[in-house]
Short mmCIF file of C-alpha atoms and ligand atoms in Angstrom, two decimals:
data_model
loop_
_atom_site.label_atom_id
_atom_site.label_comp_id
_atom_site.label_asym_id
_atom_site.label_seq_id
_atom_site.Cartn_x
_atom_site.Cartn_y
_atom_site.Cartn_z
CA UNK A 1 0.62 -21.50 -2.81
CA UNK A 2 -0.03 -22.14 -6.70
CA UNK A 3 1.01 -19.17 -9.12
CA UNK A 4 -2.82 -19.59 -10.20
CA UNK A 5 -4.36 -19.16 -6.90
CA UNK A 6 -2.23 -16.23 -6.32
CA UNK A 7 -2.63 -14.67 -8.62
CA UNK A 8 -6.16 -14.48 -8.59
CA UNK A 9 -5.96 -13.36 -4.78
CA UNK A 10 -3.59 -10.53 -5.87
CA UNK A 11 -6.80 -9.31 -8.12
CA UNK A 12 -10.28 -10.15 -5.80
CA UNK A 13 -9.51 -11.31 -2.45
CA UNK A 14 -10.84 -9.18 -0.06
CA UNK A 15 -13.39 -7.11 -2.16
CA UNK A 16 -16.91 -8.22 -2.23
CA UNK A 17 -18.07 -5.76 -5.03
CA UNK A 18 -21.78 -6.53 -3.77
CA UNK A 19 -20.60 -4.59 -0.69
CA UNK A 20 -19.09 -1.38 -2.64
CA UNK A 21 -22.72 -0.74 -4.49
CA UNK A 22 -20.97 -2.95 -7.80
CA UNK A 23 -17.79 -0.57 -7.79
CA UNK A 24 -14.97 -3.57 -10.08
CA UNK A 25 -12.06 -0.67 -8.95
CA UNK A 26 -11.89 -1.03 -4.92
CA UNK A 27 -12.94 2.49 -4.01
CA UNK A 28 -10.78 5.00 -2.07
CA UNK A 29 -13.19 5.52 1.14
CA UNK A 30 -11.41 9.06 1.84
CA UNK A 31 -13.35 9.18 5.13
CA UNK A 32 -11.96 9.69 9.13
CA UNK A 33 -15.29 8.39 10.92
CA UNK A 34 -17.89 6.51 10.72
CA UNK A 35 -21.60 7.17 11.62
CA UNK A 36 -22.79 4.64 14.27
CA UNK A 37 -26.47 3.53 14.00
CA UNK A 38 -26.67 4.85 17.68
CA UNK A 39 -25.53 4.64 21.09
CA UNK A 40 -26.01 1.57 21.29
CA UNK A 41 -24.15 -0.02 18.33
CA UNK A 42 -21.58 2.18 19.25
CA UNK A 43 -20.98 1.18 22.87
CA UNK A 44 -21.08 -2.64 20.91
CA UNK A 45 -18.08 -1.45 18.47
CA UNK A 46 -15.91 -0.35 21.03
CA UNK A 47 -16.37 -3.54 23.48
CA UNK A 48 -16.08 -5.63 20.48
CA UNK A 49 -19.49 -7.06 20.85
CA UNK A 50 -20.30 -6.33 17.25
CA UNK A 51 -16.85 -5.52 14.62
CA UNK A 52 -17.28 -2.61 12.30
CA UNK A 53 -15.50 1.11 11.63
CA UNK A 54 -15.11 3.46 14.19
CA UNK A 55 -12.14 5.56 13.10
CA UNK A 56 -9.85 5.69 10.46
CA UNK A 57 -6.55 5.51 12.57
CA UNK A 58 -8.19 2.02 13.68
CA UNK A 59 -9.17 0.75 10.29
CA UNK A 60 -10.93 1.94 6.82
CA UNK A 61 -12.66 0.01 4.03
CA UNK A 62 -9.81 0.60 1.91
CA UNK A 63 -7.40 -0.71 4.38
CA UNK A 64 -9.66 -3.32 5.23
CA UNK A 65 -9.34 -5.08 1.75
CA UNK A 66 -6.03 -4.38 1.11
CA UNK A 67 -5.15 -6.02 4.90
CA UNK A 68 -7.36 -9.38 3.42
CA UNK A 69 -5.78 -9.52 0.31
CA UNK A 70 -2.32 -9.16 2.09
CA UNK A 71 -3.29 -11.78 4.14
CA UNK A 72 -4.46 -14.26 1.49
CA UNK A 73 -1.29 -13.56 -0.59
CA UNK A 74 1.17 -14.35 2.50
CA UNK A 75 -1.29 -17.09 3.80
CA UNK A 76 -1.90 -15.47 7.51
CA UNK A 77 -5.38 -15.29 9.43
CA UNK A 78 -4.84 -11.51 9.41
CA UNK A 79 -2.72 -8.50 8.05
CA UNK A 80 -2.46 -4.70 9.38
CA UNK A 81 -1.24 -1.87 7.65
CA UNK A 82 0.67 1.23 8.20
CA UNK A 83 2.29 3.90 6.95
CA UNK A 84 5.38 2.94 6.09
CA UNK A 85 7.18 -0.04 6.41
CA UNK A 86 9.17 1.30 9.44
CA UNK A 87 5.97 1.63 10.70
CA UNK A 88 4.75 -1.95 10.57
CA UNK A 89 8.53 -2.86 12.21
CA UNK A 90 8.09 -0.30 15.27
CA UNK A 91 4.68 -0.38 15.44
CA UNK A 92 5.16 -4.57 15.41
CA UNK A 93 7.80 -4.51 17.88
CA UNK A 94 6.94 -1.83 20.35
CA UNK A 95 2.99 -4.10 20.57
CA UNK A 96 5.11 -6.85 21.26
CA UNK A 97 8.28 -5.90 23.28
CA UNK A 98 8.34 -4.14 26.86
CA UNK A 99 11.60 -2.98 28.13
CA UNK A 100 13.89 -5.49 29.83
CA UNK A 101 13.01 -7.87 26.40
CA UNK A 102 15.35 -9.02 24.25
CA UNK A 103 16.15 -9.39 20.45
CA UNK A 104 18.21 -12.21 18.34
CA UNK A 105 18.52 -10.55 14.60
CA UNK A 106 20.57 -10.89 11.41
CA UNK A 107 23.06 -8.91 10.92
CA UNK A 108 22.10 -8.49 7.81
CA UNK A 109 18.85 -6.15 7.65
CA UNK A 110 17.95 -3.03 5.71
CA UNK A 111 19.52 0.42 7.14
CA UNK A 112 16.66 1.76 9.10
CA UNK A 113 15.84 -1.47 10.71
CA UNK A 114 19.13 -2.04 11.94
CA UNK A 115 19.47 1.75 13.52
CA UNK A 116 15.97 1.02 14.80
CA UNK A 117 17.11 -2.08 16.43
CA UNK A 118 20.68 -1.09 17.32
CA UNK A 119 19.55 2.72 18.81
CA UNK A 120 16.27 3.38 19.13
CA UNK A 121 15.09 0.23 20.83
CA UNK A 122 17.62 0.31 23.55
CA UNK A 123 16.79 3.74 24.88
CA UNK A 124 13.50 2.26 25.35
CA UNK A 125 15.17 -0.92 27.26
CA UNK A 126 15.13 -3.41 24.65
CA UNK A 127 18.11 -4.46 23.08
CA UNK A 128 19.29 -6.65 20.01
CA UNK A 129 22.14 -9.35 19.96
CA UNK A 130 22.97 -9.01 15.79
CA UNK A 131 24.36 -12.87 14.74
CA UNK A 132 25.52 -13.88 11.73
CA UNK A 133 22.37 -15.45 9.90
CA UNK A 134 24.35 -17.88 7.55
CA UNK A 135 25.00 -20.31 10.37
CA UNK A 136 21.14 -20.53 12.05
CA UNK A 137 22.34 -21.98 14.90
CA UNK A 138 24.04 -18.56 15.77
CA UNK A 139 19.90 -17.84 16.51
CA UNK A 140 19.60 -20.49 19.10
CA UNK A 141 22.66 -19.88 21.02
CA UNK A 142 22.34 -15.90 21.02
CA UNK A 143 19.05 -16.68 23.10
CA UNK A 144 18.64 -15.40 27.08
CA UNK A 145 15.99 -15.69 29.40
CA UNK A 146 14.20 -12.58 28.53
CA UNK A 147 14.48 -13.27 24.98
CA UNK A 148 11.30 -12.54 23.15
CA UNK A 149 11.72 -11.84 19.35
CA UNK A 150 13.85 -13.67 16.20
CA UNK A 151 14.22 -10.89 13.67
CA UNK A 152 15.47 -11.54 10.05
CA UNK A 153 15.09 -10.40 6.09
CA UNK A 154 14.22 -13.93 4.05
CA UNK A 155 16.45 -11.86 1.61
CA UNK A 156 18.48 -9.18 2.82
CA UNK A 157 18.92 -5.81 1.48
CA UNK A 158 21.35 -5.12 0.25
CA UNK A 159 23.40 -8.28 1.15
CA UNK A 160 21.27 -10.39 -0.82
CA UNK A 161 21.70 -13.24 1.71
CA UNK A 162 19.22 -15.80 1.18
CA UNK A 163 18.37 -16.93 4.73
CA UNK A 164 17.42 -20.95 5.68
CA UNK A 165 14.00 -20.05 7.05
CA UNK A 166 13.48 -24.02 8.00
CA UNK A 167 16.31 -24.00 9.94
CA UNK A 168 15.87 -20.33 11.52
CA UNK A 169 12.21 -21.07 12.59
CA UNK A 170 13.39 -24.34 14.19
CA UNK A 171 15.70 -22.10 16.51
CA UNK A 172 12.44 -19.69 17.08
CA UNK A 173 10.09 -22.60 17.95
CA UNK A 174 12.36 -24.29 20.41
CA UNK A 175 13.26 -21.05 21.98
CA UNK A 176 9.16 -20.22 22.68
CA UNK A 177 9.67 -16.65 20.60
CA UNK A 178 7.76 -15.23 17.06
CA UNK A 179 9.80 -15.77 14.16
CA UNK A 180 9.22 -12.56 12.42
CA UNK A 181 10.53 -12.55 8.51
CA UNK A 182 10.56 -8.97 6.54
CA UNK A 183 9.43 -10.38 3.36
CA UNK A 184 10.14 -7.22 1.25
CA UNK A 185 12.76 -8.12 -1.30
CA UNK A 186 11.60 -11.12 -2.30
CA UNK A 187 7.26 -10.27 -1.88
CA UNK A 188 4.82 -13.06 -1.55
CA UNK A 189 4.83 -13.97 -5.24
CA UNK A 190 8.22 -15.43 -4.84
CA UNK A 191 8.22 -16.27 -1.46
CA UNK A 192 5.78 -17.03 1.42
CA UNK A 193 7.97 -17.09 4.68
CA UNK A 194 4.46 -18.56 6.74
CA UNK A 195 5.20 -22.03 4.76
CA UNK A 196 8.88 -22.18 6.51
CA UNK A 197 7.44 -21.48 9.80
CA UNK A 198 7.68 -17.65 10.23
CA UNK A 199 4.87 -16.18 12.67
CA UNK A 200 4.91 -12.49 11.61
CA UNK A 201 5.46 -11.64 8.34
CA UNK A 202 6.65 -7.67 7.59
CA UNK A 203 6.35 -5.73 4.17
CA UNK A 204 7.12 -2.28 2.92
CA UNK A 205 4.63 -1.90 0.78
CA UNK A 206 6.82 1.01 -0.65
CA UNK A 207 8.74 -1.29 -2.61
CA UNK A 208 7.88 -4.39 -5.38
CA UNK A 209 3.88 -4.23 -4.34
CA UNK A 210 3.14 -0.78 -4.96
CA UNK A 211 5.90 -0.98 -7.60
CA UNK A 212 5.83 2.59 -8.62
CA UNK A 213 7.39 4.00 -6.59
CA UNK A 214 4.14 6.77 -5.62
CA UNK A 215 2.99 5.53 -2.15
CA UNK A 216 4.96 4.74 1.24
CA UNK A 217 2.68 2.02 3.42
CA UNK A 218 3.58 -1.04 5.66
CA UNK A 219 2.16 -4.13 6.51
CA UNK A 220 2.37 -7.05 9.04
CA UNK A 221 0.70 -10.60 8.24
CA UNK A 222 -0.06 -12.40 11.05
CA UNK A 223 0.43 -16.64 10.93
CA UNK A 224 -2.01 -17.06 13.57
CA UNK A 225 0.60 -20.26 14.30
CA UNK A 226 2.30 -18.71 17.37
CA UNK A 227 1.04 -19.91 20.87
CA UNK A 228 0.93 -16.63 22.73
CA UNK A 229 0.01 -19.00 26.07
CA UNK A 230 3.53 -20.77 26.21
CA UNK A 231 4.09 -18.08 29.35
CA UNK A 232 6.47 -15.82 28.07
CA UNK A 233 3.77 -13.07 26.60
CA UNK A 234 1.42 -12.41 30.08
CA UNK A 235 0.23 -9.43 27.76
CA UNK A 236 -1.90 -12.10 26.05
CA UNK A 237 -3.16 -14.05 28.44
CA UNK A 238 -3.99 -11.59 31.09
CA UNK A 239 -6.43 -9.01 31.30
CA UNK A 240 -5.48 -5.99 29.46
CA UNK A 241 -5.28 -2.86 31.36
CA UNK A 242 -4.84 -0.88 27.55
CA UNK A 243 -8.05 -2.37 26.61
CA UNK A 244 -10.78 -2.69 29.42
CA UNK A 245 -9.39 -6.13 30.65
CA UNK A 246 -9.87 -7.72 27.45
CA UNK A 247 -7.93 -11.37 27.38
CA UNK A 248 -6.59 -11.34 23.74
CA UNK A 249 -5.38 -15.08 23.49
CA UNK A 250 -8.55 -16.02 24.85
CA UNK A 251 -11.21 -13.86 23.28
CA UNK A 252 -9.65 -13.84 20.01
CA UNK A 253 -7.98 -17.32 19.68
CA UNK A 254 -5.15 -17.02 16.27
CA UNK A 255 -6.02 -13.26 15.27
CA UNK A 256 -5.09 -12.49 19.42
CA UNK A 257 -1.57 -10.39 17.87
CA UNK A 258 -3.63 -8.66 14.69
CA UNK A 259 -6.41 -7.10 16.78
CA UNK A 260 -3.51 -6.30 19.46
CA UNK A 261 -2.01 -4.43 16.53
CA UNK A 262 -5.22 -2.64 15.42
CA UNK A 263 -6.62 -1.93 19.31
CA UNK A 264 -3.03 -0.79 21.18
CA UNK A 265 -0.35 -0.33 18.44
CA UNK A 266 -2.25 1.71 15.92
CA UNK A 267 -4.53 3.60 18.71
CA UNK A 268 -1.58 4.63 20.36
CA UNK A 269 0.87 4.92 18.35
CA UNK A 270 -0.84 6.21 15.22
CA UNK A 271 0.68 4.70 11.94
CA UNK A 272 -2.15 4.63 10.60
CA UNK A 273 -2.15 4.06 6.13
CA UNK A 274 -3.84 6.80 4.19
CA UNK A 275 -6.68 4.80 2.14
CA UNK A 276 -5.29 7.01 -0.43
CA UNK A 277 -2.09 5.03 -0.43
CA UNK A 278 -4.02 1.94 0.29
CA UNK A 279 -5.65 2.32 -3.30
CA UNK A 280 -2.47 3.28 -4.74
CA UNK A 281 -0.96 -0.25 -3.08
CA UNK A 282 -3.82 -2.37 -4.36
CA UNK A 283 -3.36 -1.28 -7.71
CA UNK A 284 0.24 -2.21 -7.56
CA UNK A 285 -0.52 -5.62 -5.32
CA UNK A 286 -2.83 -6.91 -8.70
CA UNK A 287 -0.44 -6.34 -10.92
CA UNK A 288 2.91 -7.50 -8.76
CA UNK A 289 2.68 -11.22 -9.97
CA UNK A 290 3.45 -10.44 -13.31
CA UNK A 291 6.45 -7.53 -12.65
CA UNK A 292 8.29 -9.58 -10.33
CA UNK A 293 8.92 -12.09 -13.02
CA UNK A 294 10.15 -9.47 -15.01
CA UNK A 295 12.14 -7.49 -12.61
CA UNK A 296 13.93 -11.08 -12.00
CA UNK A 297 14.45 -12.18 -15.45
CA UNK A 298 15.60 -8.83 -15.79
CA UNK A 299 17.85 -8.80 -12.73
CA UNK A 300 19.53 -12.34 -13.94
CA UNK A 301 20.13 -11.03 -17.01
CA UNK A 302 21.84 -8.13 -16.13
CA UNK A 303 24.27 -9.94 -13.61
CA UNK A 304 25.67 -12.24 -15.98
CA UNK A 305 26.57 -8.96 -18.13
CA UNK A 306 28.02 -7.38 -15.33
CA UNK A 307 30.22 -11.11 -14.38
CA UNK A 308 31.30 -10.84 -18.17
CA UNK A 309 32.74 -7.27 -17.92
CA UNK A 310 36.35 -6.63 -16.92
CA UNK A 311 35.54 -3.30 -15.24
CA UNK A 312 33.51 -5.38 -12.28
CA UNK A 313 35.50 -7.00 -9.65
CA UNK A 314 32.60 -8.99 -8.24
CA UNK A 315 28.81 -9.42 -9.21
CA UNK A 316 26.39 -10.48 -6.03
CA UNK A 317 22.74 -12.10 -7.33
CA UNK A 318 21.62 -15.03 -6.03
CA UNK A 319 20.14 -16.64 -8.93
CA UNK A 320 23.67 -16.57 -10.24
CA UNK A 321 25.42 -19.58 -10.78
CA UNK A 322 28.63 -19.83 -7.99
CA UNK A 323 26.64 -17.31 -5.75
CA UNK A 324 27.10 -18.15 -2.02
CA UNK A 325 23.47 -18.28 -1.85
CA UNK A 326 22.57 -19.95 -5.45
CA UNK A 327 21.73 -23.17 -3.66
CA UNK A 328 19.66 -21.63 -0.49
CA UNK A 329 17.91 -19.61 -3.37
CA UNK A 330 16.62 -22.87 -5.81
CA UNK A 331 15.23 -24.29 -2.48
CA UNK A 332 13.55 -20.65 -0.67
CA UNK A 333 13.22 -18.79 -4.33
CA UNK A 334 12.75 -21.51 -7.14
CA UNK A 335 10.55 -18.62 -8.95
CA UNK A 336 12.92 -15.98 -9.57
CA UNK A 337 15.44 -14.19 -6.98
CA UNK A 338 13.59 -10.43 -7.14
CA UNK A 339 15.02 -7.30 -8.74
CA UNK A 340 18.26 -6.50 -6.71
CA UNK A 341 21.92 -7.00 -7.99
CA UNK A 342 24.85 -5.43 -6.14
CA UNK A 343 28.34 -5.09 -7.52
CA UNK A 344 31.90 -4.13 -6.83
CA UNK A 345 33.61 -1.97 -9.25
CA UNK A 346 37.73 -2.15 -9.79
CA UNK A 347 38.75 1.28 -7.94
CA UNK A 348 36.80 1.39 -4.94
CA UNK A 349 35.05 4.10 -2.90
CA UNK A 350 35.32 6.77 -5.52
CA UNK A 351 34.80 4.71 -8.85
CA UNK A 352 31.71 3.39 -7.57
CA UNK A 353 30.68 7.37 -6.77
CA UNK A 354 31.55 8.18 -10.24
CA UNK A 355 29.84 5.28 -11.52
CA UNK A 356 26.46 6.26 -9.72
CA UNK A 357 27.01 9.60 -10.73
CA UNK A 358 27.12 8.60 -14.44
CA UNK A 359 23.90 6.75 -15.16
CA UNK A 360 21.34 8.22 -17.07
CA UNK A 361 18.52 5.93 -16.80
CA UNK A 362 19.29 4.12 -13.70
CA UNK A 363 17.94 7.16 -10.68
CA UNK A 364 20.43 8.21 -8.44
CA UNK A 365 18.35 7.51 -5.37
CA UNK A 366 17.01 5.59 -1.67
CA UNK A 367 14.17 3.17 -2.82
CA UNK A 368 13.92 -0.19 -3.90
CA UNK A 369 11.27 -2.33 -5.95
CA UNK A 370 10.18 0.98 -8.47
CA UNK A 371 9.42 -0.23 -12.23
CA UNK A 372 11.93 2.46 -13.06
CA UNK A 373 15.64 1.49 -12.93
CA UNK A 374 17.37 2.42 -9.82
CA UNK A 375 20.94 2.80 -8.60
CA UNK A 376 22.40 3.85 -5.03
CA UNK A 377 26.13 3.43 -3.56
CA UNK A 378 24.73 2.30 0.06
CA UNK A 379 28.58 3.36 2.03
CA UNK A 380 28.33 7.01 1.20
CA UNK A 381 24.44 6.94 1.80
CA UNK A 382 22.25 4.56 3.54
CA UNK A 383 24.99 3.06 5.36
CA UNK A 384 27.42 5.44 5.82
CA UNK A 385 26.10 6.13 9.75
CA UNK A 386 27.16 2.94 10.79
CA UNK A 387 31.01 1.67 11.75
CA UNK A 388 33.21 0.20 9.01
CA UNK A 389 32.48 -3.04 11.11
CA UNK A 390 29.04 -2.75 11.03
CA UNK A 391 29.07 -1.94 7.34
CA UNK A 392 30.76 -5.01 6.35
CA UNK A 393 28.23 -7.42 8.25
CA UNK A 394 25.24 -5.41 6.61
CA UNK A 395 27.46 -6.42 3.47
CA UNK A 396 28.17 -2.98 3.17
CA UNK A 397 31.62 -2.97 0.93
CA UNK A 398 33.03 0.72 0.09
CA UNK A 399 33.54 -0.59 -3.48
CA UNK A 400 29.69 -1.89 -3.49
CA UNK A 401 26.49 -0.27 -5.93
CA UNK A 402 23.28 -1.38 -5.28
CA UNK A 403 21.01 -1.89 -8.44
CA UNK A 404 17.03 -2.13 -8.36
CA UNK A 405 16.55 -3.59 -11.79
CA UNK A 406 13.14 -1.95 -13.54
CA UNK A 407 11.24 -3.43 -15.95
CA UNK A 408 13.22 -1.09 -18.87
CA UNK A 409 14.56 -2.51 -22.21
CA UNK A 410 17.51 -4.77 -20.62
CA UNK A 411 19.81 -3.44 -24.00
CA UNK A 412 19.44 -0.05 -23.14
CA UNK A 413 19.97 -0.97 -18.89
CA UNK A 414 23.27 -2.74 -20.24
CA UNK A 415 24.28 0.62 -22.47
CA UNK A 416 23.54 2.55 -19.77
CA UNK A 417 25.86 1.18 -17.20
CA UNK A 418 28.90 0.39 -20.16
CA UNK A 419 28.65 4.62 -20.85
CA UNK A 420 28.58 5.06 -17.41
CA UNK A 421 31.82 2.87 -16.78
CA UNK A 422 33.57 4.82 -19.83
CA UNK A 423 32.33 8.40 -18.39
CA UNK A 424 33.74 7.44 -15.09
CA UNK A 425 37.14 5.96 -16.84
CA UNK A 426 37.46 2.53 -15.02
CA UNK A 427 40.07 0.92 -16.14
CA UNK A 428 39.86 -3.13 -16.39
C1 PLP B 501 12.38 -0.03 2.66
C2 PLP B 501 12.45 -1.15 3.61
C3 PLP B 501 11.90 -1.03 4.89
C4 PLP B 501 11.26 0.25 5.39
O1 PLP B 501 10.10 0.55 4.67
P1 PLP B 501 9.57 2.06 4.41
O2 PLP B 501 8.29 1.83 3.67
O3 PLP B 501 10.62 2.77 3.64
O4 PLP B 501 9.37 2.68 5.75
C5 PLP B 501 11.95 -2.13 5.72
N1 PLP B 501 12.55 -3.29 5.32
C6 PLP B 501 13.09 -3.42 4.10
C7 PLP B 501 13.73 -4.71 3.72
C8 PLP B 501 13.07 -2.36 3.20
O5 PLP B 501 13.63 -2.50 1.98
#
């Protein structure tokens, strides 16, 4: 997609101010229900006969034009929010999956996903084979019969692998199974996984597009490219006994998985998005082309300090020069590589506590993607439930800090990590 076009989309698409009585903000419609014209039109909503609002929990104005404008940002037929972006994953995955189904994901995915996938799931019967994403044939060969699912981050958090989405979706395609990308590090301004051949396309809309760090909400973008008739998803192609016998492939064609979100996953399950959030989201969504340029300029800049300072073992970016991913980054993220830098610091476990500990603008805590500067040591936090093996295929070093570069003065985001490295005396 052109920067222009998106752009543009980030700031309209989606709201028809002729249909919000001339409003140029997109309203907040803080409403549960809506009034149906009669019995009638009523009984017509809930066959699908006619589309409208029956219930917040299924969809809202609000929603409704943040869900379009996600959708014309990522390039899908259709987008669904929730209320977080663990949400969107569960919610996404439990529509999909039934128990006896099966997994292939990176190894490499953000902490909650991971317990999700590695816990949670198999209780309920489904269960995850974890491969290392660097080689994407790993995908292909970690595939079984009852295989029904390829799960990856196009940049993971907090490896900062930058995965080969060609190759990945190649794997997907030949093994009949969605190729479902969490898009959140790197946002639809610098990356739109739908062009390398993802099907479902996750957000947390907690992070870079509501950018300030106010509102928790969760999306999924839907391709409309997968064929949900290729006889591994019966769910889609015979009648539904969640929703009166209704045939989603065939009465809804490319949007079949969206409406399946909106009519079973968010009916039953309930993650529904406030429309108070929503608002809060749009307003960060029309501003995100802009702050993502910054919060990667500033990123860059700051990870060439930290290579040039003797107190830092290693420096992980991958718009860096040398980086394991530099080259997989020019081809998937020519724009900029998003706001995340992680680092080792000489003296391990406790240096890099100390070092956390001593920031003063950089905030001590468990969010990504805020305009403010942010700072977390992931082994004694979001990563310290899992195994020392696990942690060190998430990327996960006991040495490692995490940095979510804001949009501050970069001179004053330098002098606050060189105090910090004198206050917690590490020696070069
Ligand atoms: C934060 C995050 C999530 C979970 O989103 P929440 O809005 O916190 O529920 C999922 N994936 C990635 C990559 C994230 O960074």
């Amino acid at each position: 997609m052109s920067d222009q076009k998106l752009a543009t989309n980030a700031l309209h698409a989606g709201h028809d101010t002729t249909q919000t009585g001339g409003t140029r903000a997109v309203p907040i419609y803080q409403t549960s229900s809506y009034v149906f014209n009669n019995t009638e039109h009523a009984a017509n909503l809930f066959s699908l006969a006619e589309l409208g609002f029956i219930y917040t929990r299924l969809n809202n104005p609000t929603n409704q034009i943040l869900q379009d404008r996600l959708a014309a940002v990522e390039g899908g037929v259709g987008a669904v929010v929730f209320s977080s972006g663990a949400a969107a994953i569960s919610t996404g995955l439990l529509t999909l999956l039934k128990s006896g189904d099966h997994i292939v994901a990176s190894s490499s995915l953000y902490g909650g996903t991971f317990n999700l996938l590695n816990v949670t799931l198999p209780r309920l019967g489904i269960h995850t084979t974890f491969v290392d994403a660097s080689n994407p044939e790993n995908f292909g060969k970690a595939v079984k019969e009852n295989t029904r699912a390829i799960f990856v981050e196009s940049l993971g958090n907090p490896k900062l692998d930058v995965l080969d989405l060609k190759a990945i979706s190649k794997e997907a395609k030949a093994a009949g199974v969605p190729f479902i990308v969490d898009n959140t590090v790197a946002t639809p301004v610098l990356l739109n996984p739908i062009e390398h051949g993802a099907n479902l396309v996750i957000h947390s809309l907690t992070k870079y597009i509501g950018g300030q760090g106010t509102s928790l909400g969760g999306a999924i973008i839907d391709a409309g490219t997968f064929d949900w008739a290729n006889g591994k998803f019966p769910e889609f192609t015979e009648p539904s006994a969640g929703y009166h016998g209704l045939v989603y492939h065939k009465a809804l064609g490319a949007a079949a998985f969206t409406f399946k979100l909106i009519l079973e996953g968010l009916r039953d399950f309930g993650g529904a998005l406030s429309p108070f959030n929503a608002f809060q989201i749009i307003q960060g969504l029309e501003t995100l082309p802009v702050r993502i340029k910054q919060h990667s300029a500033n990123a860059l800049e700051l990870a060439e300090w930290l290579q040039s300072r003797d107190e830092v073992a290693w420096v992980k970016y991958p718009g860096l020069k040398g980086d394991e991913y530099y080259n997989l980054a020019q081809e998937y993220l020519p724009k900029g590589q998003s706001g995340l830098v992680t680092f080792g610091i000489k003296g391990g476990f406790e240096a890099a506590k100390n070092v956390t500990d001593a920031t003063k603008i950089f905030s001590l805590l468990a969010n990504i993607g805020d305009t403010k500067s942010l700072i977390i040591h992931p082994a004694s936090t979001t990563h310290q439930q899992l195994t020392e093996e696990q942690q060190l295929s998430a990327g996960v070093g006991k040495d490692l800090i995490r940095l979510s570069v804001g949009l501050e003065d970069i001179n004053d985001l330098k002098a606050d990590l060189e105090q910090a490295f004198a206050a917690a005396n590490i020696k070069a």
